[in-house]
PDB file of C-alpha atoms and ligand atoms in Angstrom:
ATOM      1  CA  MET A   5       0.000   0.000   0.000  1.00 89.00           C
ATOM      2  CA  ASN A   6       1.317   3.385  -1.042  1.00 96.00           C
ATOM      3  CA  THR A   7       0.804   5.675   1.954  1.00 98.00           C
ATOM      4  CA  ALA A   8       1.657   9.377   2.244  1.00 98.00           C
ATOM      5  CA  ILE A   9       1.616  11.693   5.243  1.00 98.00           C
ATOM      6  CA  TYR A  10       0.274  15.248   5.085  1.00 98.00           C
ATOM      7  CA  PRO A  11       1.378  16.965   8.297  1.00 98.00           C
ATOM      8  CA  GLY A  12       0.282  20.300   9.703  1.00 97.00           C
ATOM      9  CA  SER A  13      -1.436  22.149  12.496  1.00 96.00           C
ATOM     10  CA  PHE A  14      -4.707  22.760  10.625  1.00 98.00           C
ATOM     11  CA  ASP A  15      -5.960  25.499  12.966  1.00 97.00           C
ATOM     12  CA  PRO A  16      -8.462  25.258  11.278  1.00 98.00           C
ATOM     13  CA  VAL A  17      -8.447  23.266   8.024  1.00 98.00           C
ATOM     14  CA  THR A  18      -9.043  25.553   5.008  1.00 98.00           C
ATOM     15  CA  ASN A  19     -10.037  24.960   1.404  1.00 98.00           C
ATOM     16  CA  GLY A  20      -6.342  25.346   0.560  1.00 97.00           C
ATOM     17  CA  HIS A  21      -5.501  22.324   2.721  1.00 98.00           C
ATOM     18  CA  LEU A  22      -8.454  20.436   1.243  1.00 98.00           C
ATOM     19  CA  ASP A  23      -7.241  21.193  -2.274  1.00 98.00           C
ATOM     20  CA  ILE A  24      -3.884  19.588  -1.451  1.00 98.00           C
ATOM     21  CA  ILE A  25      -5.632  16.649   0.271  1.00 98.00           C
ATOM     22  CA  ALA A  26      -7.741  16.008  -2.850  1.00 98.00           C
ATOM     23  CA  ARG A  27      -4.697  16.152  -5.126  1.00 98.00           C
ATOM     24  CA  ALA A  28      -2.579  13.926  -2.890  1.00 98.00           C
ATOM     25  CA  SER A  29      -5.313  11.361  -2.333  1.00 98.00           C
ATOM     26  CA  SER A  30      -5.686  10.945  -6.084  1.00 97.00           C
ATOM     27  CA  ILE A  31      -2.059   9.773  -6.245  1.00 97.00           C
ATOM     28  CA  PHE A  32      -1.699   7.636  -3.115  1.00 98.00           C
ATOM     29  CA  ASP A  33      -3.665   4.590  -1.934  1.00 98.00           C
ATOM     30  CA  GLU A  34      -3.856   6.098   1.519  1.00 98.00           C
ATOM     31  CA  LEU A  35      -3.285   9.617   2.828  1.00 98.00           C
ATOM     32  CA  ILE A  36      -2.734  10.073   6.541  1.00 98.00           C
ATOM     33  CA  ILE A  37      -3.285  13.617   7.732  1.00 98.00           C
ATOM     34  CA  GLY A  38      -0.803  14.055  10.566  1.00 98.00           C
ATOM     35  CA  LEU A  39      -2.275  16.579  12.957  1.00 98.00           C
ATOM     36  CA  VAL A  40       0.476  18.101  15.060  1.00 96.00           C
ATOM     37  CA  SER A  41      -0.984  18.171  18.541  1.00 90.00           C
ATOM     38  CA  GLU A  42       1.463  20.603  20.088  1.00 79.00           C
ATOM     39  CA  THR A  43       2.427  23.466  17.837  1.00 64.00           C
ATOM     40  CA  ASN A  44       5.023  26.111  18.473  1.00 62.00           C
ATOM     41  CA  LYS A  45       2.557  28.585  17.081  1.00 60.00           C
ATOM     42  CA  GLU A  46       1.457  30.096  20.350  1.00 65.00           C
ATOM     43  CA  ASN A  47      -2.148  29.873  21.336  1.00 79.00           C
ATOM     44  CA  SER A  48      -3.874  27.724  18.760  1.00 92.00           C
ATOM     45  CA  LEU A  49      -7.448  28.886  18.428  1.00 95.00           C
ATOM     46  CA  PHE A  50      -8.911  25.385  18.329  1.00 96.00           C
ATOM     47  CA  SER A  51      -8.081  22.421  20.570  1.00 94.00           C
ATOM     48  CA  VAL A  52      -6.578  19.284  19.022  1.00 95.00           C
ATOM     49  CA  LYS A  53      -9.950  17.544  19.356  1.00 96.00           C
ATOM     50  CA  GLU A  54     -11.724  20.389  17.556  1.00 97.00           C
ATOM     51  CA  ARG A  55      -9.102  20.499  14.790  1.00 97.00           C
ATOM     52  CA  GLU A  56      -9.350  16.726  14.401  1.00 98.00           C
ATOM     53  CA  ASP A  57     -13.135  16.874  14.263  1.00 98.00           C
ATOM     54  CA  MET A  58     -13.094  19.570  11.539  1.00 98.00           C
ATOM     55  CA  LEU A  59     -10.548  17.583   9.503  1.00 98.00           C
ATOM     56  CA  MET A  60     -12.589  14.384   9.783  1.00 98.00           C
ATOM     57  CA  GLU A  61     -15.830  16.107   8.868  1.00 98.00           C
ATOM     58  CA  SER A  62     -14.233  17.905   5.894  1.00 98.00           C
ATOM     59  CA  THR A  63     -12.617  14.768   4.460  1.00 98.00           C
ATOM     60  CA  LYS A  64     -15.354  12.222   5.158  1.00 98.00           C
ATOM     61  CA  SER A  65     -16.165  11.869   1.458  1.00 97.00           C
ATOM     62  CA  ILE A  66     -12.638  10.608   0.686  1.00 98.00           C
ATOM     63  CA  PRO A  67     -12.377   7.035   2.023  1.00 97.00           C
ATOM     64  CA  SER A  68      -8.589   6.798   1.606  1.00 98.00           C
ATOM     65  CA  VAL A  69      -7.982   9.695   4.010  1.00 98.00           C
ATOM     66  CA  ARG A  70      -7.336   9.116   7.705  1.00 98.00           C
ATOM     67  CA  VAL A  71      -6.643  11.658  10.419  1.00 98.00           C
ATOM     68  CA  LYS A  72      -4.109  10.881  13.143  1.00 98.00           C
ATOM     69  CA  THR A  73      -2.603  13.150  15.770  1.00 97.00           C
ATOM     70  CA  PHE A  74       1.082  13.026  16.586  1.00 97.00           C
ATOM     71  CA  ASN A  75       3.595  14.782  18.748  1.00 95.00           C
ATOM     72  CA  SER A  76       6.964  13.414  17.681  1.00 95.00           C
ATOM     73  CA  LEU A  77       9.459  13.743  14.874  1.00 97.00           C
ATOM     74  CA  LEU A  78       7.711  13.673  11.527  1.00 97.00           C
ATOM     75  CA  VAL A  79      10.154  11.053  10.208  1.00 98.00           C
ATOM     76  CA  ASP A  80       9.274   8.770  13.133  1.00 97.00           C
ATOM     77  CA  PHE A  81       5.557   9.295  12.608  1.00 98.00           C
ATOM     78  CA  ALA A  82       5.967   8.470   8.910  1.00 98.00           C
ATOM     79  CA  LYS A  83       7.941   5.309   9.699  1.00 97.00           C
ATOM     80  CA  GLU A  84       5.406   4.170  12.300  1.00 97.00           C
ATOM     81  CA  ASN A  85       2.775   4.419   9.595  1.00 98.00           C
ATOM     82  CA  GLY A  86       4.785   2.577   6.979  1.00 97.00           C
ATOM     83  CA  SER A  87       5.294   5.655   4.814  1.00 98.00           C
ATOM     84  CA  LYS A  88       8.264   7.363   3.191  1.00 97.00           C
ATOM     85  CA  MET A  89       6.294  10.125   1.520  1.00 98.00           C
ATOM     86  CA  VAL A  90       5.565  13.500   3.092  1.00 98.00           C
ATOM     87  CA  VAL A  91       3.256  15.880   1.249  1.00 98.00           C
ATOM     88  CA  ARG A  92       3.524  19.634   1.772  1.00 97.00           C
ATOM     89  CA  GLY A  93       1.692  22.488   0.096  1.00 96.00           C
ATOM     90  CA  LEU A  94       3.576  25.338  -1.522  1.00 95.00           C
ATOM     91  CA  ARG A  95       1.700  28.570  -1.858  1.00 93.00           C
ATOM     92  CA  ALA A  96       3.873  31.583  -2.466  1.00 84.00           C
ATOM     93  CA  PHE A  97       7.594  31.920  -2.784  1.00 82.00           C
ATOM     94  CA  SER A  98       7.645  32.875   0.891  1.00 81.00           C
ATOM     95  CA  ASP A  99       6.859  29.255   1.882  1.00 89.00           C
ATOM     96  CA  TYR A 100       9.964  28.074   0.130  1.00 92.00           C
ATOM     97  CA  GLU A 101      12.640  28.909   2.684  1.00 92.00           C
ATOM     98  CA  TYR A 102      10.935  27.201   5.610  1.00 94.00           C
ATOM     99  CA  GLU A 103       9.925  24.178   3.546  1.00 95.00           C
ATOM    100  CA  PHE A 104      13.427  23.886   2.100  1.00 95.00           C
ATOM    101  CA  LYS A 105      14.952  23.773   5.587  1.00 96.00           C
ATOM    102  CA  MET A 106      12.378  21.346   6.933  1.00 96.00           C
ATOM    103  CA  SER A 107      12.636  18.902   4.059  1.00 96.00           C
ATOM    104  CA  LEU A 108      16.441  18.877   4.199  1.00 97.00           C
ATOM    105  CA  MET A 109      16.361  18.410   7.964  1.00 97.00           C
ATOM    106  CA  ASN A 110      13.950  15.483   7.573  1.00 97.00           C
ATOM    107  CA  ARG A 111      16.186  14.021   4.887  1.00 96.00           C
ATOM    108  CA  ASN A 112      19.157  14.308   7.233  1.00 97.00           C
ATOM    109  CA  LEU A 113      17.212  12.548   9.955  1.00 97.00           C
ATOM    110  CA  ASP A 114      16.154   9.805   7.576  1.00 97.00           C
ATOM    111  CA  ASP A 115      17.477   9.700   4.035  1.00 97.00           C
ATOM    112  CA  SER A 116      14.667   7.469   2.835  1.00 96.00           C
ATOM    113  CA  ILE A 117      11.997  10.114   3.472  1.00 96.00           C
ATOM    114  CA  VAL A 118      10.821  11.945   0.360  1.00 97.00           C
ATOM    115  CA  THR A 119       9.015  15.299   0.562  1.00 97.00           C
ATOM    116  CA  LEU A 120       6.584  15.978  -2.234  1.00 97.00           C
ATOM    117  CA  PHE A 121       5.486  19.588  -2.800  1.00 96.00           C
ATOM    118  CA  MET A 122       2.154  20.338  -4.377  1.00 96.00           C
ATOM    119  CA  MET A 123       0.636  23.641  -5.448  1.00 95.00           C
ATOM    120  CA  PRO A 124      -3.023  24.332  -4.744  1.00 96.00           C
ATOM    121  CA  HIS A 125      -5.442  25.899  -7.197  1.00 96.00           C
ATOM    122  CA  GLN A 126      -4.571  29.572  -7.666  1.00 94.00           C
ATOM    123  CA  SER A 127      -7.702  30.664  -5.785  1.00 95.00           C
ATOM    124  CA  TYR A 128      -6.096  29.340  -2.598  1.00 95.00           C
ATOM    125  CA  THR A 129      -2.473  30.380  -2.971  1.00 94.00           C
ATOM    126  CA  HIS A 130      -2.934  33.485  -0.820  1.00 94.00           C
ATOM    127  CA  ILE A 131      -4.736  31.915   2.137  1.00 95.00           C
ATOM    128  CA  SER A 132      -3.590  30.406   5.402  1.00 96.00           C
ATOM    129  CA  SER A 133      -5.403  29.419   8.583  1.00 96.00           C
ATOM    130  CA  SER A 134      -3.998  32.571  10.234  1.00 95.00           C
ATOM    131  CA  ILE A 135      -5.290  34.948   7.571  1.00 96.00           C
ATOM    132  CA  VAL A 136      -8.698  33.295   7.588  1.00 97.00           C
ATOM    133  CA  LYS A 137      -8.935  33.715  11.395  1.00 97.00           C
ATOM    134  CA  GLU A 138      -7.793  37.322  11.268  1.00 96.00           C
ATOM    135  CA  VAL A 139     -10.143  38.371   8.469  1.00 97.00           C
ATOM    136  CA  PHE A 140     -13.054  36.542  10.115  1.00 96.00           C
ATOM    137  CA  SER A 141     -12.405  38.254  13.459  1.00 95.00           C
ATOM    138  CA  PHE A 142     -12.799  41.662  11.801  1.00 96.00           C
ATOM    139  CA  GLY A 143     -16.050  40.627  10.135  1.00 96.00           C
ATOM    140  CA  GLY A 144     -14.606  39.850   6.695  1.00 96.00           C
ATOM    141  CA  ASP A 145     -16.170  37.232   4.447  1.00 97.00           C
ATOM    142  CA  VAL A 146     -14.178  33.971   4.440  1.00 97.00           C
ATOM    143  CA  LYS A 147     -16.939  31.692   3.103  1.00 97.00           C
ATOM    144  CA  ASN A 148     -14.937  30.884  -0.042  1.00 96.00           C
ATOM    145  CA  TYR A 149     -11.954  29.774   1.979  1.00 98.00           C
ATOM    146  CA  VAL A 150     -13.310  27.267   4.506  1.00 98.00           C
ATOM    147  CA  PRO A 151     -15.946  24.529   4.422  1.00 98.00           C
ATOM    148  CA  GLU A 152     -19.332  25.510   5.873  1.00 98.00           C
ATOM    149  CA  TYR A 153     -18.752  23.237   8.862  1.00 98.00           C
ATOM    150  CA  VAL A 154     -15.538  25.089   9.732  1.00 98.00           C
ATOM    151  CA  HIS A 155     -17.269  28.439   9.153  1.00 98.00           C
ATOM    152  CA  ASP A 156     -19.877  27.497  11.769  1.00 97.00           C
ATOM    153  CA  LYS A 157     -17.132  26.573  14.238  1.00 97.00           C
ATOM    154  CA  LEU A 158     -15.376  29.910  13.608  1.00 97.00           C
ATOM    155  CA  ARG A 159     -18.665  31.691  14.294  1.00 96.00           C
ATOM    156  CA  LYS A 160     -19.004  29.915  17.623  1.00 95.00           C
ATOM    157  CA  LYS A 161     -15.379  30.488  18.595  1.00 93.00           C
ATOM    158  CA  ILE A 162     -14.547  34.009  17.472  1.00 88.00           C
ATOM    159  CA  GLU A 163     -16.351  37.091  18.593  1.00 81.00           C
ATOM    160  CA  VAL A 164     -16.370  39.407  15.583  1.00 76.00           C
ATOM    161  CA  LYS A 165     -14.874  42.818  16.480  1.00 72.00           C
TER     162      LYS A 165
HETATM  163  P1  ADP B 204       2.276  24.079   9.433  1.00 54.63           P
HETATM  164  O1  ADP B 204       2.183  24.614  10.807  1.00 54.63           O
HETATM  165  O2  ADP B 204       3.003  22.777   9.334  1.00 54.63           O
HETATM  166  O3  ADP B 204       2.671  25.071   8.358  1.00 54.63           O
HETATM  167  P2  ADP B 204      -0.380  24.314   8.386  1.00 54.63           P
HETATM  168  O4  ADP B 204      -1.616  23.687   8.914  1.00 54.63           O
HETATM  169  O5  ADP B 204      -0.306  25.797   8.416  1.00 54.63           O
HETATM  170  O6  ADP B 204       0.788  23.652   9.179  1.00 54.63           O
HETATM  171  O7  ADP B 204      -0.105  23.798   6.913  1.00 54.63           O
HETATM  172  C1  ADP B 204       0.048  22.439   6.612  1.00 54.63           C
HETATM  173  C2  ADP B 204       0.501  22.305   5.176  1.00 54.63           C
HETATM  174  O8  ADP B 204      -0.483  22.822   4.322  1.00 54.63           O
HETATM  175  C3  ADP B 204       1.785  23.068   4.844  1.00 54.63           C
HETATM  176  O9  ADP B 204       2.498  22.328   3.889  1.00 54.63           O
HETATM  177  C4  ADP B 204       1.260  24.344   4.241  1.00 54.63           C
HETATM  178  O10 ADP B 204       2.205  24.920   3.343  1.00 54.63           O
HETATM  179  C5  ADP B 204       0.069  23.816   3.497  1.00 54.63           C
HETATM  180  N1  ADP B 204      -0.936  24.850   3.261  1.00 54.63           N
HETATM  181  C6  ADP B 204      -1.485  25.712   4.135  1.00 54.63           C
HETATM  182  N2  ADP B 204      -2.356  26.531   3.540  1.00 54.63           N
HETATM  183  C7  ADP B 204      -2.359  26.186   2.223  1.00 54.63           C
HETATM  184  C8  ADP B 204      -3.015  26.680   1.059  1.00 54.63           C
HETATM  185  N3  ADP B 204      -3.842  27.726   1.099  1.00 54.63           N
HETATM  186  N4  ADP B 204      -2.759  26.076  -0.099  1.00 54.63           N
HETATM  187  C9  ADP B 204      -1.892  25.039  -0.163  1.00 54.63           C
HETATM  188  N5  ADP B 204      -1.213  24.532   0.866  1.00 54.63           N
HETATM  189  C10 ADP B 204      -1.443  25.094   2.049  1.00 54.63           C
END
């Protein structure tokens, strides 16, 4: 079975993430979304359970997708799941430096790990979970950028200024 890992903090999952998930799941037999349970991004808006729930709800139509939380080295998580493939999304040029460092570090930790970069549809190249949260909190319209389920959760969580 050809399994790939798509890691991230998904706070919350956006249509940009879902675009990458759809593309990756069309290539691999199984795609495991690795939800990082402890992020170094201070104060996540949503708890791990909430982030997991939104990911599961938003990917329920794709049977080959599974959501698993982890809090260890990505290369170890990949190995534990019998995978050598890590999928990452590349939006703008600004993603490149961080992704370059991370993929080389992972390769140094385990030379058999391959990082595959995918570009989302151009309508999602400018969005991130952070921008969606910020725009939403000031009353901006983010309906095109998150599934309806996630939009409802944002409404319950964020008091619009
Ligand atoms: P991380 O904290 O690891 O960056 P994120 O949840 O922010 O976690 O992102 C997970 C992955 O999804 C990363 O590879 C990121 O580049 C990618 N990603 C985030 N937003 C988008 C988007 N709008 N389009 C494509 N890829 C995206």
